[in-house]
Amino acid sequence: MTEMVSNNMKARFAPAVNHPVQDGTTGIVTADLTGDGTLDAVVINHNSDSVSVLLGDGSGGFGPPKHYPTGGGPCGIAPTDLTGDGVVDLAVANYKSNFVTVLRGDGDGGFTVTEAPLDRRGPSRVAGGDFTGTGTLDLAAVYFDADSLTVLLGDGEGGFTRGPTDYPTGGGPSGVIAADLTGDGALDLVTANYRTNDITVLLGDGAGGFKAPVNIPVGGAGPSDVVAGDLTGNGVLDLVTADFKTDSVTVLFGDGKGGFSAPVAIGAGKGPSGVTVADLGGDGTLDIAVANYKSDDVTILLGDGTGKFHESFALPAGKGAARVVAADLDGNGALDLLTANYDSCDVTVLRNIRRM
């Protein structure tokens, strides 16, 4: 077992278990696809032009994967209820195609595949959220090569209308999230920009539009992913990026108005590609988990609740760990970790079996 200690709360991770999928696994999300209270996993396979659905067994394991076709070179995935029926749907950004693949869930873990057209090729990542305040979910897609972001406004039936304008980002957006950075109830957007070593912040107006983008430098180079979370417990969202070229993560503390503090860089493994924040130690504070593509592992950075991270250790993952998510797969109240592994074409499950 691998142990971690945070504020006298022990946690242990069971040995890694790998689940084969298809070629070039580059993204992962978890959601309850069947409504049985058990979390399932969906991964995107960049080289196989597919997604793989793995239904959870409630004890941290998965059944055999079922594969669904996507467009060419899927890179990003977002779970979202696009039709308001309480069933999870999926949106997939296809780097080699000019559309977002929409997989409409049937509530039993199956999907019907449709497409949301775009005006050009190359969407690299996608995020979902209600950008208009109407209760209907929309999408935001970024273009790595075009340095821009497109908003797709949902119609509540699984269809979309392209927003009136595209928004510029920094160079090479490789991650996008939707989060309320200002606490006004309107979702904002943040992109991680690989080529220009910054993030782009677009503050939402609550009606489907966004203010002029603001670019903010990170503390490292090659940010490939971004995540939001309240790292200090002050009710304001902060940001963390995975900085691939400098083997580090950047922490940016939010001011509640859409601005951020000077970046703080923290060392990680080799080639950080994905990042998430979660309370892994059960002490009520958020920790950081980083998927490291070159060192084939996950770096855990333990938070103290004030925005500082005093301890770190690594857990093994598959080869080419590209993304990481946290989810309670076995219902024990402790958050587990899952990685999407590009080179070994599988999913690594690291079960958190800390004593409650």
mmCIF file of C-alpha atoms in Angstrom:
data_model
loop_
_atom_site.group_PDB
_atom_site.id
_atom_site.type_symbol
_atom_site.label_atom_id
_atom_site.label_comp_id
_atom_site.label_asym_id
_atom_site.label_seq_id
_atom_site.Cartn_x
_atom_site.Cartn_y
_atom_site.Cartn_z
ATOM 1 C CA MET A 1 0.000 0.000 0.000
ATOM 2 C CA THR A 2 0.993 3.635 -0.500
ATOM 3 C CA GLU A 3 0.250 5.845 2.523
ATOM 4 C CA MET A 4 -0.189 9.561 2.902
ATOM 5 C CA VAL A 5 -0.725 11.576 6.068
ATOM 6 C CA SER A 6 -2.423 14.982 6.128
ATOM 7 C CA ASN A 7 -3.306 16.792 9.367
ATOM 8 C CA ASN A 8 -3.316 13.470 11.208
ATOM 9 C CA MET A 9 -5.827 11.971 8.767
ATOM 10 C CA LYS A 10 -4.401 8.823 7.207
ATOM 11 C CA ALA A 11 -5.166 7.631 3.717
ATOM 12 C CA ARG A 12 -3.946 4.620 1.843
ATOM 13 C CA PHE A 13 -4.070 3.841 -1.842
ATOM 14 C CA ALA A 14 -4.410 0.247 -2.979
ATOM 15 C CA PRO A 15 -2.071 -1.021 -5.714
ATOM 16 C CA ALA A 16 -2.832 0.346 -9.169
ATOM 17 C CA VAL A 17 -5.253 -1.600 -11.384
ATOM 18 C CA ASN A 18 -5.206 -0.987 -15.146
ATOM 19 C CA HIS A 19 -8.186 -1.395 -17.480
ATOM 20 C CA PRO A 20 -7.368 -1.659 -21.219
ATOM 21 C CA VAL A 21 -9.368 0.466 -23.642
ATOM 22 C CA GLN A 22 -8.368 1.614 -27.155
ATOM 23 C CA ASP A 23 -5.439 3.462 -28.720
ATOM 24 C CA GLY A 24 -4.231 6.864 -27.522
ATOM 25 C CA THR A 25 -6.267 7.373 -24.357
ATOM 26 C CA THR A 26 -6.052 11.094 -23.688
ATOM 27 C CA GLY A 27 -8.998 12.124 -21.510
ATOM 28 C CA ILE A 28 -11.314 10.774 -18.820
ATOM 29 C CA VAL A 29 -14.491 11.761 -16.969
ATOM 30 C CA THR A 30 -16.665 10.012 -14.397
ATOM 31 C CA ALA A 31 -20.450 10.146 -14.034
ATOM 32 C CA ASP A 32 -23.380 7.955 -13.054
ATOM 33 C CA LEU A 33 -24.495 6.874 -16.514
ATOM 34 C CA THR A 34 -27.149 4.377 -15.391
ATOM 35 C CA GLY A 35 -28.743 6.125 -12.417
ATOM 36 C CA ASP A 36 -27.850 3.309 -10.029
ATOM 37 C CA GLY A 37 -25.771 5.499 -7.707
ATOM 38 C CA THR A 38 -22.501 3.981 -8.910
ATOM 39 C CA LEU A 39 -19.963 6.050 -10.816
ATOM 40 C CA ASP A 40 -18.893 4.976 -14.285
ATOM 41 C CA ALA A 41 -15.978 6.178 -16.425
ATOM 42 C CA VAL A 42 -15.681 7.375 -20.018
ATOM 43 C CA VAL A 43 -12.371 7.839 -21.820
ATOM 44 C CA ILE A 44 -11.489 9.279 -25.208
ATOM 45 C CA ASN A 45 -9.124 7.418 -27.519
ATOM 46 C CA HIS A 46 -7.353 9.897 -29.776
ATOM 47 C CA ASN A 47 -5.848 7.402 -32.223
ATOM 48 C CA SER A 48 -8.894 5.117 -32.421
ATOM 49 C CA ASP A 49 -11.425 7.914 -33.001
ATOM 50 C CA SER A 50 -13.612 6.585 -30.222
ATOM 51 C CA VAL A 51 -14.805 6.835 -26.656
ATOM 52 C CA SER A 52 -14.825 3.864 -24.304
ATOM 53 C CA VAL A 53 -17.526 3.495 -21.659
ATOM 54 C CA LEU A 54 -16.681 1.500 -18.527
ATOM 55 C CA LEU A 55 -19.590 0.790 -16.214
ATOM 56 C CA GLY A 56 -18.651 0.681 -12.542
ATOM 57 C CA ASP A 57 -19.393 -2.265 -10.271
ATOM 58 C CA GLY A 58 -19.607 -0.203 -7.068
ATOM 59 C CA SER A 59 -16.474 -1.704 -5.571
ATOM 60 C CA GLY A 60 -13.909 0.211 -7.609
ATOM 61 C CA GLY A 61 -13.879 -2.116 -10.595
ATOM 62 C CA PHE A 62 -15.338 -1.875 -14.082
ATOM 63 C CA GLY A 63 -16.972 -4.149 -16.586
ATOM 64 C CA PRO A 64 -15.589 -4.591 -20.103
ATOM 65 C CA PRO A 65 -15.467 -1.366 -22.134
ATOM 66 C CA LYS A 66 -18.018 -0.543 -24.818
ATOM 67 C CA HIS A 67 -16.759 1.673 -27.620
ATOM 68 C CA TYR A 68 -18.561 4.402 -29.567
ATOM 69 C CA PRO A 69 -17.283 6.274 -32.661
ATOM 70 C CA THR A 70 -16.335 9.952 -32.581
ATOM 71 C CA GLY A 71 -14.896 12.328 -35.129
ATOM 72 C CA GLY A 72 -11.226 12.316 -36.031
ATOM 73 C CA GLY A 73 -8.684 12.679 -33.242
ATOM 74 C CA PRO A 74 -10.873 13.226 -30.174
ATOM 75 C CA CYS A 75 -9.033 15.283 -27.556
ATOM 76 C CA GLY A 76 -11.527 16.618 -25.017
ATOM 77 C CA ILE A 77 -14.685 15.359 -23.313
ATOM 78 C CA ALA A 78 -17.324 16.862 -21.040
ATOM 79 C CA PRO A 79 -20.243 15.111 -19.298
ATOM 80 C CA THR A 80 -23.435 17.160 -19.309
ATOM 81 C CA ASP A 81 -27.225 16.756 -19.439
ATOM 82 C CA LEU A 82 -27.952 18.411 -22.757
ATOM 83 C CA THR A 83 -31.654 17.577 -22.909
ATOM 84 C CA GLY A 84 -32.705 18.140 -19.299
ATOM 85 C CA ASP A 85 -33.982 14.601 -18.849
ATOM 86 C CA GLY A 86 -31.708 13.800 -15.910
ATOM 87 C CA VAL A 87 -29.582 11.450 -18.015
ATOM 88 C CA VAL A 88 -25.885 12.115 -18.601
ATOM 89 C CA ASP A 89 -24.868 12.986 -22.165
ATOM 90 C CA LEU A 90 -21.334 13.498 -23.474
ATOM 91 C CA ALA A 91 -19.679 16.110 -25.673
ATOM 92 C CA VAL A 92 -16.390 15.312 -27.421
ATOM 93 C CA ALA A 93 -14.042 17.753 -29.176
ATOM 94 C CA ASN A 94 -12.477 16.231 -32.307
ATOM 95 C CA TYR A 95 -9.165 17.781 -33.306
ATOM 96 C CA LYS A 96 -9.220 16.397 -36.870
ATOM 97 C CA SER A 97 -12.888 17.184 -37.593
ATOM 98 C CA ASN A 98 -15.143 20.220 -37.877
ATOM 99 C CA PHE A 99 -17.721 19.126 -35.315
ATOM 100 C CA VAL A 100 -18.273 18.185 -31.703
ATOM 101 C CA THR A 101 -19.523 14.645 -31.212
ATOM 102 C CA VAL A 102 -22.623 14.529 -29.008
ATOM 103 C CA LEU A 103 -23.456 11.216 -27.356
ATOM 104 C CA ARG A 104 -26.983 11.240 -25.972
ATOM 105 C CA GLY A 105 -27.374 8.892 -23.034
ATOM 106 C CA ASP A 106 -30.211 6.407 -22.704
ATOM 107 C CA GLY A 107 -29.979 6.049 -18.913
ATOM 108 C CA ASP A 108 -28.759 2.470 -19.155
ATOM 109 C CA GLY A 109 -25.151 3.275 -20.035
ATOM 110 C CA GLY A 110 -25.729 3.346 -23.800
ATOM 111 C CA PHE A 111 -25.503 6.289 -26.194
ATOM 112 C CA THR A 112 -26.792 7.561 -29.525
ATOM 113 C CA VAL A 113 -24.115 9.383 -31.501
ATOM 114 C CA THR A 114 -24.870 12.738 -33.196
ATOM 115 C CA GLU A 115 -22.853 15.788 -34.265
ATOM 116 C CA ALA A 116 -22.811 19.513 -33.480
ATOM 117 C CA PRO A 117 -21.283 21.272 -36.525
ATOM 118 C CA LEU A 118 -18.558 23.892 -36.281
ATOM 119 C CA ASP A 119 -17.353 26.352 -38.907
ATOM 120 C CA ARG A 120 -13.817 24.920 -39.033
ATOM 121 C CA ARG A 121 -11.654 21.981 -38.078
ATOM 122 C CA GLY A 122 -9.604 21.573 -34.964
ATOM 123 C CA PRO A 123 -11.569 21.771 -31.673
ATOM 124 C CA SER A 124 -9.174 20.476 -29.038
ATOM 125 C CA ARG A 125 -11.045 20.687 -25.720
ATOM 126 C CA VAL A 126 -14.636 21.273 -24.611
ATOM 127 C CA ALA A 127 -16.479 22.375 -21.469
ATOM 128 C CA GLY A 128 -20.180 22.390 -20.649
ATOM 129 C CA GLY A 129 -22.315 24.792 -18.625
ATOM 130 C CA ASP A 130 -25.396 26.991 -18.611
ATOM 131 C CA PHE A 131 -23.944 30.213 -20.013
ATOM 132 C CA THR A 132 -27.320 31.914 -20.553
ATOM 133 C CA GLY A 133 -29.048 31.245 -17.220
ATOM 134 C CA THR A 134 -31.975 29.575 -18.954
ATOM 135 C CA GLY A 135 -31.460 26.137 -17.473
ATOM 136 C CA THR A 136 -30.299 24.799 -20.824
ATOM 137 C CA LEU A 137 -26.735 23.550 -21.076
ATOM 138 C CA ASP A 138 -24.309 25.021 -23.591
ATOM 139 C CA LEU A 139 -20.780 24.154 -24.735
ATOM 140 C CA ALA A 140 -17.497 26.004 -25.129
ATOM 141 C CA ALA A 141 -14.878 24.574 -27.495
ATOM 142 C CA VAL A 142 -11.295 25.767 -27.893
ATOM 143 C CA TYR A 143 -9.054 25.524 -30.966
ATOM 144 C CA PHE A 144 -5.411 24.737 -30.261
ATOM 145 C CA ASP A 145 -4.192 25.850 -33.691
ATOM 146 C CA ALA A 146 -6.455 28.906 -34.088
ATOM 147 C CA ASP A 147 -5.972 30.315 -30.561
ATOM 148 C CA SER A 148 -9.678 30.871 -30.094
ATOM 149 C CA LEU A 149 -12.850 29.758 -28.327
ATOM 150 C CA THR A 150 -16.335 29.143 -29.723
ATOM 151 C CA VAL A 151 -19.568 29.044 -27.711
ATOM 152 C CA LEU A 152 -22.326 26.675 -28.788
ATOM 153 C CA LEU A 153 -25.714 27.586 -27.327
ATOM 154 C CA GLY A 154 -27.919 24.594 -26.538
ATOM 155 C CA ASP A 155 -31.572 24.282 -27.508
ATOM 156 C CA GLY A 156 -32.454 21.845 -24.717
ATOM 157 C CA GLU A 157 -32.990 19.003 -27.171
ATOM 158 C CA GLY A 158 -29.373 18.143 -27.863
ATOM 159 C CA GLY A 159 -28.937 20.653 -30.703
ATOM 160 C CA PHE A 160 -26.766 23.758 -30.786
ATOM 161 C CA THR A 161 -26.484 27.184 -32.378
ATOM 162 C CA ARG A 162 -23.084 28.759 -32.750
ATOM 163 C CA GLY A 163 -22.651 31.928 -30.707
ATOM 164 C CA PRO A 164 -22.384 35.293 -32.466
ATOM 165 C CA THR A 165 -18.627 35.642 -32.054
ATOM 166 C CA ASP A 166 -15.444 33.723 -31.371
ATOM 167 C CA TYR A 167 -13.151 34.836 -28.579
ATOM 168 C CA PRO A 168 -9.347 35.028 -28.810
ATOM 169 C CA THR A 169 -7.278 33.073 -26.314
ATOM 170 C CA GLY A 170 -3.590 32.753 -25.665
ATOM 171 C CA GLY A 171 -1.523 30.532 -27.920
ATOM 172 C CA GLY A 172 -2.409 26.865 -28.110
ATOM 173 C CA PRO A 173 -5.338 26.449 -25.699
ATOM 174 C CA SER A 174 -5.036 22.916 -24.373
ATOM 175 C CA GLY A 175 -7.575 23.006 -21.556
ATOM 176 C CA VAL A 176 -10.858 24.814 -20.836
ATOM 177 C CA ILE A 177 -13.142 24.952 -17.812
ATOM 178 C CA ALA A 178 -16.357 26.733 -16.873
ATOM 179 C CA ALA A 179 -16.556 28.125 -13.325
ATOM 180 C CA ASP A 180 -18.071 31.082 -11.459
ATOM 181 C CA LEU A 181 -14.948 33.052 -10.587
ATOM 182 C CA THR A 182 -16.749 36.159 -9.314
ATOM 183 C CA GLY A 183 -19.648 34.653 -7.345
ATOM 184 C CA ASP A 184 -22.276 36.481 -9.394
ATOM 185 C CA GLY A 185 -24.018 33.293 -10.519
ATOM 186 C CA ALA A 186 -22.778 33.595 -14.111
ATOM 187 C CA LEU A 187 -20.325 31.043 -15.453
ATOM 188 C CA ASP A 188 -16.937 32.264 -16.624
ATOM 189 C CA LEU A 189 -14.419 30.468 -18.847
ATOM 190 C CA VAL A 190 -10.716 29.800 -18.379
ATOM 191 C CA THR A 191 -8.306 28.306 -20.903
ATOM 192 C CA ALA A 192 -4.791 26.966 -20.343
ATOM 193 C CA ASN A 193 -2.556 28.110 -23.207
ATOM 194 C CA TYR A 194 0.362 25.818 -23.960
ATOM 195 C CA ARG A 195 2.367 27.993 -26.354
ATOM 196 C CA THR A 196 2.148 31.359 -24.581
ATOM 197 C CA ASN A 197 2.519 30.097 -20.983
ATOM 198 C CA ASP A 198 -0.608 31.770 -19.686
ATOM 199 C CA ILE A 199 -4.295 31.384 -19.001
ATOM 200 C CA THR A 200 -7.132 33.294 -20.633
ATOM 201 C CA VAL A 201 -10.018 34.440 -18.408
ATOM 202 C CA LEU A 202 -13.370 35.315 -20.000
ATOM 203 C CA LEU A 203 -15.932 36.640 -17.528
ATOM 204 C CA GLY A 204 -19.497 35.698 -18.418
ATOM 205 C CA ASP A 205 -22.407 38.139 -18.569
ATOM 206 C CA GLY A 206 -24.990 35.464 -17.740
ATOM 207 C CA ALA A 207 -26.695 35.870 -21.120
ATOM 208 C CA GLY A 208 -24.334 33.766 -23.233
ATOM 209 C CA GLY A 209 -21.742 36.459 -23.860
ATOM 210 C CA PHE A 210 -18.328 37.091 -22.363
ATOM 211 C CA LYS A 211 -16.243 40.162 -21.628
ATOM 212 C CA ALA A 212 -12.961 40.863 -23.380
ATOM 213 C CA PRO A 213 -10.458 38.099 -22.600
ATOM 214 C CA VAL A 214 -7.627 38.730 -20.153
ATOM 215 C CA ASN A 215 -4.397 36.747 -20.345
ATOM 216 C CA ILE A 216 -2.567 35.991 -17.095
ATOM 217 C CA PRO A 217 0.928 34.412 -16.985
ATOM 218 C CA VAL A 218 1.471 31.142 -15.157
ATOM 219 C CA GLY A 219 4.534 30.256 -13.112
ATOM 220 C CA GLY A 220 5.851 27.595 -15.473
ATOM 221 C CA ALA A 221 5.877 26.751 -19.168
ATOM 222 C CA GLY A 222 3.557 24.700 -21.329
ATOM 223 C CA PRO A 223 0.316 24.750 -19.308
ATOM 224 C CA SER A 224 -1.672 21.801 -20.613
ATOM 225 C CA ASP A 225 -4.627 21.672 -18.220
ATOM 226 C CA VAL A 226 -6.439 23.912 -15.730
ATOM 227 C CA VAL A 227 -8.793 23.249 -12.818
ATOM 228 C CA ALA A 228 -10.667 25.451 -10.331
ATOM 229 C CA GLY A 229 -11.138 24.950 -6.611
ATOM 230 C CA ASP A 230 -11.252 26.860 -3.319
ATOM 231 C CA LEU A 231 -7.784 26.104 -1.956
ATOM 232 C CA THR A 232 -7.961 28.456 1.037
ATOM 233 C CA GLY A 233 -11.546 27.983 2.233
ATOM 234 C CA ASN A 234 -12.480 31.632 1.718
ATOM 235 C CA GLY A 235 -15.326 30.886 -0.689
ATOM 236 C CA VAL A 236 -13.412 32.179 -3.724
ATOM 237 C CA LEU A 237 -12.256 29.923 -6.534
ATOM 238 C CA ASP A 238 -8.556 29.577 -7.249
ATOM 239 C CA LEU A 239 -6.896 27.984 -10.288
ATOM 240 C CA VAL A 240 -4.225 25.333 -10.780
ATOM 241 C CA THR A 241 -2.463 24.578 -14.072
ATOM 242 C CA ALA A 242 -0.315 21.609 -15.067
ATOM 243 C CA ASP A 243 2.848 22.999 -16.683
ATOM 244 C CA PHE A 244 4.262 20.326 -18.984
ATOM 245 C CA LYS A 245 7.587 21.898 -19.956
ATOM 246 C CA THR A 246 8.766 22.855 -16.463
ATOM 247 C CA ASP A 247 7.650 19.773 -14.483
ATOM 248 C CA SER A 248 5.504 21.930 -12.229
ATOM 249 C CA VAL A 249 2.049 23.183 -11.387
ATOM 250 C CA THR A 250 1.006 26.798 -10.981
ATOM 251 C CA VAL A 251 -1.379 27.986 -8.261
ATOM 252 C CA LEU A 252 -3.232 31.255 -8.886
ATOM 253 C CA PHE A 253 -5.289 32.571 -5.964
ATOM 254 C CA GLY A 254 -8.526 34.275 -6.938
ATOM 255 C CA ASP A 255 -9.626 37.686 -5.693
ATOM 256 C CA GLY A 256 -13.351 37.053 -6.250
ATOM 257 C CA LYS A 257 -13.503 39.635 -9.015
ATOM 258 C CA GLY A 258 -11.979 37.551 -11.811
ATOM 259 C CA GLY A 259 -8.399 38.559 -11.029
ATOM 260 C CA PHE A 260 -5.622 36.459 -9.570
ATOM 261 C CA SER A 261 -2.506 36.749 -7.434
ATOM 262 C CA ALA A 262 1.012 36.364 -8.703
ATOM 263 C CA PRO A 263 1.575 32.763 -9.814
ATOM 264 C CA VAL A 264 3.100 30.251 -7.410
ATOM 265 C CA ALA A 265 4.993 27.361 -9.008
ATOM 266 C CA ILE A 266 5.257 23.981 -7.253
ATOM 267 C CA GLY A 267 7.280 21.010 -8.490
ATOM 268 C CA ALA A 268 5.507 17.906 -9.791
ATOM 269 C CA GLY A 269 6.624 14.834 -11.766
ATOM 270 C CA LYS A 270 8.015 14.798 -15.270
ATOM 271 C CA GLY A 271 5.773 16.214 -17.968
ATOM 272 C CA PRO A 272 2.639 17.225 -16.034
ATOM 273 C CA SER A 273 -0.262 16.872 -18.453
ATOM 274 C CA GLY A 274 -3.425 16.819 -16.345
ATOM 275 C CA VAL A 275 -4.484 18.159 -12.947
ATOM 276 C CA THR A 276 -7.396 17.942 -10.529
ATOM 277 C CA VAL A 277 -8.112 19.159 -7.007
ATOM 278 C CA ALA A 278 -9.880 17.046 -4.385
ATOM 279 C CA ASP A 279 -9.922 16.334 -0.648
ATOM 280 C CA LEU A 280 -7.930 13.120 -0.774
ATOM 281 C CA GLY A 281 -6.997 13.058 2.899
ATOM 282 C CA GLY A 282 -10.475 13.610 4.320
ATOM 283 C CA ASP A 283 -9.371 16.613 6.355
ATOM 284 C CA GLY A 284 -11.676 19.136 4.684
ATOM 285 C CA THR A 285 -8.925 20.782 2.630
ATOM 286 C CA LEU A 286 -8.242 20.436 -1.070
ATOM 287 C CA ASP A 287 -5.188 18.604 -2.344
ATOM 288 C CA ILE A 288 -3.739 18.577 -5.868
ATOM 289 C CA ALA A 289 -3.277 15.483 -8.035
ATOM 290 C CA VAL A 290 -1.153 15.753 -11.183
ATOM 291 C CA ALA A 291 -0.911 13.244 -14.059
ATOM 292 C CA ASN A 292 2.698 13.150 -15.278
ATOM 293 C CA TYR A 293 3.074 12.019 -18.880
ATOM 294 C CA LYS A 294 6.836 11.426 -18.883
ATOM 295 C CA SER A 295 7.245 9.818 -15.451
ATOM 296 C CA ASP A 296 4.119 7.640 -15.738
ATOM 297 C CA ASP A 297 2.790 8.556 -12.325
ATOM 298 C CA VAL A 298 0.544 10.851 -10.293
ATOM 299 C CA THR A 299 2.004 13.486 -7.993
ATOM 300 C CA ILE A 300 -0.042 14.205 -4.860
ATOM 301 C CA LEU A 301 0.434 17.628 -3.256
ATOM 302 C CA LEU A 302 -1.189 17.820 0.184
ATOM 303 C CA GLY A 303 -2.884 21.103 1.044
ATOM 304 C CA ASP A 304 -3.035 22.678 4.485
ATOM 305 C CA GLY A 305 -6.165 24.752 3.829
ATOM 306 C CA THR A 306 -4.273 28.047 3.581
ATOM 307 C CA GLY A 307 -3.156 27.599 -0.011
ATOM 308 C CA LYS A 308 0.166 26.006 0.869
ATOM 309 C CA PHE A 309 1.236 22.485 -0.001
ATOM 310 C CA HIS A 310 3.742 20.977 2.405
ATOM 311 C CA GLU A 311 3.929 17.310 1.423
ATOM 312 C CA SER A 312 4.130 15.446 -1.849
ATOM 313 C CA PHE A 313 4.528 11.888 -3.058
ATOM 314 C CA ALA A 314 3.956 9.905 -6.244
ATOM 315 C CA LEU A 315 1.648 7.025 -7.136
ATOM 316 C CA PRO A 316 2.236 4.763 -10.162
ATOM 317 C CA ALA A 317 0.042 5.123 -13.247
ATOM 318 C CA GLY A 318 0.067 3.639 -16.731
ATOM 319 C CA LYS A 319 2.496 4.741 -19.406
ATOM 320 C CA GLY A 320 1.936 8.273 -20.636
ATOM 321 C CA ALA A 321 -0.516 9.467 -17.969
ATOM 322 C CA ALA A 322 -2.391 12.274 -19.716
ATOM 323 C CA ARG A 323 -5.315 13.239 -17.468
ATOM 324 C CA VAL A 324 -6.458 12.527 -13.907
ATOM 325 C CA VAL A 325 -9.836 12.715 -12.143
ATOM 326 C CA ALA A 326 -10.979 12.047 -8.584
ATOM 327 C CA ALA A 327 -14.162 10.126 -7.761
ATOM 328 C CA ASP A 328 -15.508 7.823 -5.053
ATOM 329 C CA LEU A 329 -15.809 4.616 -7.064
ATOM 330 C CA ASP A 330 -16.527 2.227 -4.199
ATOM 331 C CA GLY A 331 -18.780 4.351 -1.973
ATOM 332 C CA ASN A 332 -16.421 4.334 1.027
ATOM 333 C CA GLY A 333 -16.455 8.120 1.301
ATOM 334 C CA ALA A 334 -12.835 8.489 0.161
ATOM 335 C CA LEU A 335 -11.972 9.891 -3.247
ATOM 336 C CA ASP A 336 -10.138 7.548 -5.612
ATOM 337 C CA LEU A 337 -7.980 8.563 -8.572
ATOM 338 C CA LEU A 338 -8.223 7.526 -12.210
ATOM 339 C CA THR A 339 -5.764 8.330 -14.983
ATOM 340 C CA ALA A 340 -6.103 8.148 -18.763
ATOM 341 C CA ASN A 341 -2.838 6.729 -20.119
ATOM 342 C CA TYR A 342 -2.005 7.650 -23.717
ATOM 343 C CA ASP A 343 0.890 5.259 -24.411
ATOM 344 C CA SER A 344 -0.354 2.150 -22.586
ATOM 345 C CA CYS A 345 -3.917 2.702 -23.867
ATOM 346 C CA ASP A 346 -5.590 2.050 -20.554
ATOM 347 C CA VAL A 347 -7.131 3.531 -17.417
ATOM 348 C CA THR A 348 -5.364 3.293 -14.065
ATOM 349 C CA VAL A 349 -7.518 3.080 -10.933
ATOM 350 C CA LEU A 350 -5.930 4.031 -7.608
ATOM 351 C CA ARG A 351 -8.415 3.215 -4.851
ATOM 352 C CA ASN A 352 -8.255 5.402 -1.760
ATOM 353 C CA ILE A 353 -8.899 3.010 1.138
ATOM 354 C CA ARG A 354 -8.204 5.381 4.006
ATOM 355 C CA ARG A 355 -9.956 4.632 7.292
ATOM 356 C CA MET A 356 -13.008 6.800 7.793
#
